[in-house]
Amino acid sequence: MKAMPNFTDVTEFILLGLISHQELQVLLFGVFLVVYMIMLLGNIGMIILISISPQLQTPIYFFLSHLSFVDVWFSSNVTPKMLENLLSETKTISYMGCLVQCYFLIALVHVEVYILAVMAFDCYMAICNPLLYGSKMSRTVCIWLISVPYVYRFSVSLICTLWTYGLYFCGNFENNHFYCADPPLIKIACGGVHIKEYTMIVVAGMNFTYYLSVVLISYILIEIAMLRMHSADGRKKAFSTCGSHLMAVTMFYGTLIFMHFRRPPEESVEQGEMVAVFYTTVIPMLNPMI
């Protein structure tokens, strides 16, 4: 008969982080602190500028202000703890702190993916249906488009976090990452893995596939509309309207696909750490500039 695993009560995890060399940890602390401060200044400045400028009270800037808000929250959920652990010898996070970090990470990733998809739809409406744009993308419609997903995504994240709570551990509490996320936790768990792995793939797959489809269909229709334009200035204006958004979508969706649409084997967690740094710290910094 197969022996039952010796489950252990978890009080904290050890975050092994990005690198073990003390000298490089100090250097990385300085680099990521500068990146984090630039991110805060850029996104908070973007929110303030949009809120006080009458000429920026349009749907695209309304969505952009929420994108900046989510970027600040998203990066602040991970980066301060990463900076603390770079200078700390213990490098621990409490079990409840780990679950809270997982909860906000899942919720904010889904909200950001949704906002990028809505911005693609907004570009489509502005270019392909300019005469209906004012009525179809009114202030009330924009508020509904942005408020309902906040409630829905945070509710779905609660369910996903409860599945993470259902993981069992057998004495190995070394999380080979710089924050709490599902793939490294699944890797060290010894029970409840299959249901968590399955639901993670299904929930992420359904949501990302749906929103990616919205983005792709919107840009296919935009490309068709641009090809029908006889004016070079019109095509240039359309491209300038959507080019920066397309760059942001490519960066964020590309890193998420690499991070989450795969099973977490032995080597994938290590490979994904630098990509995780990119989408948790660098992308939120770049979005206001883009």
mmCIF file of N, CA and C in Angstrom, residues 182-188 193 197 200-201 259-260 262-269:
data_model
loop_
_atom_site.group_PDB
_atom_site.id
_atom_site.type_symbol
_atom_site.label_atom_id
_atom_site.label_comp_id
_atom_site.label_asym_id
_atom_site.label_seq_id
_atom_site.Cartn_x
_atom_site.Cartn_y
_atom_site.Cartn_z
ATOM 1 N N ASP A 182 1.238 30.740 -8.350
ATOM 2 C CA ASP A 182 0.782 29.357 -8.418
ATOM 3 C C ASP A 182 1.844 28.356 -8.897
ATOM 4 N N PRO A 183 2.584 28.615 -9.995
ATOM 5 C CA PRO A 183 3.527 27.590 -10.476
ATOM 6 C C PRO A 183 4.571 27.152 -9.448
ATOM 7 N N PRO A 184 5.277 28.063 -8.754
ATOM 8 C CA PRO A 184 6.251 27.593 -7.760
ATOM 9 C C PRO A 184 5.605 26.937 -6.545
ATOM 10 N N LEU A 185 4.388 27.374 -6.161
ATOM 11 C CA LEU A 185 3.703 26.731 -5.038
ATOM 12 C C LEU A 185 3.262 25.320 -5.403
ATOM 13 N N ILE A 186 2.793 25.132 -6.630
ATOM 14 C CA ILE A 186 2.414 23.792 -7.104
ATOM 15 C C ILE A 186 3.631 22.880 -7.114
ATOM 16 N N LYS A 187 4.783 23.443 -7.447
ATOM 17 C CA LYS A 187 6.003 22.650 -7.552
ATOM 18 C C LYS A 187 6.426 22.058 -6.210
ATOM 19 N N ILE A 188 6.192 22.792 -5.100
ATOM 20 C CA ILE A 188 6.639 22.302 -3.792
ATOM 21 C C ILE A 188 5.512 21.643 -2.997
ATOM 22 N N VAL A 193 -2.618 19.102 -5.666
ATOM 23 C CA VAL A 193 -1.947 19.705 -6.828
ATOM 24 C C VAL A 193 -2.796 19.620 -8.079
ATOM 25 N N GLU A 197 -3.888 22.697 -10.390
ATOM 26 C CA GLU A 197 -3.254 22.807 -11.692
ATOM 27 C C GLU A 197 -4.299 22.861 -12.800
ATOM 28 N N MET A 200 -6.296 26.182 -12.616
ATOM 29 C CA MET A 200 -5.455 27.301 -13.028
ATOM 30 C C MET A 200 -5.393 27.387 -14.552
ATOM 31 N N ILE A 201 -5.180 26.249 -15.201
ATOM 32 C CA ILE A 201 -5.077 26.230 -16.657
ATOM 33 C C ILE A 201 -6.418 26.580 -17.300
ATOM 34 N N MET A 259 4.490 32.773 -19.071
ATOM 35 C CA MET A 259 4.522 32.464 -17.650
ATOM 36 C C MET A 259 3.512 31.400 -17.251
ATOM 37 N N HIS A 260 2.298 31.459 -17.814
ATOM 38 C CA HIS A 260 1.205 30.695 -17.225
ATOM 39 C C HIS A 260 0.654 29.574 -18.108
ATOM 40 N N ARG A 262 1.663 26.869 -19.323
ATOM 41 C CA ARG A 262 2.542 25.703 -19.354
ATOM 42 C C ARG A 262 2.501 25.068 -17.982
ATOM 43 N N ARG A 263 2.779 23.796 -17.934
ATOM 44 C CA ARG A 263 2.866 23.113 -16.653
ATOM 45 C C ARG A 263 4.167 23.527 -15.968
ATOM 46 N N PRO A 264 4.237 23.513 -14.651
ATOM 47 C CA PRO A 264 5.434 23.972 -13.948
ATOM 48 C C PRO A 264 6.440 22.854 -13.683
ATOM 49 N N PRO A 265 7.200 22.396 -14.687
ATOM 50 C CA PRO A 265 8.220 21.390 -14.433
ATOM 51 C C PRO A 265 9.403 21.982 -13.694
ATOM 52 N N GLU A 266 10.406 21.151 -13.472
ATOM 53 C CA GLU A 266 11.547 21.536 -12.642
ATOM 54 C C GLU A 266 12.218 22.798 -13.138
ATOM 55 N N GLU A 267 12.402 22.911 -14.457
ATOM 56 C CA GLU A 267 13.205 24.027 -14.960
ATOM 57 C C GLU A 267 12.394 25.262 -15.279
ATOM 58 N N SER A 268 11.048 25.150 -15.397
ATOM 59 C CA SER A 268 10.274 26.276 -15.900
ATOM 60 C C SER A 268 10.174 27.422 -14.905
ATOM 61 N N VAL A 269 10.152 27.125 -13.598
ATOM 62 C CA VAL A 269 10.060 28.189 -12.596
ATOM 63 C C VAL A 269 11.278 29.086 -12.679
#
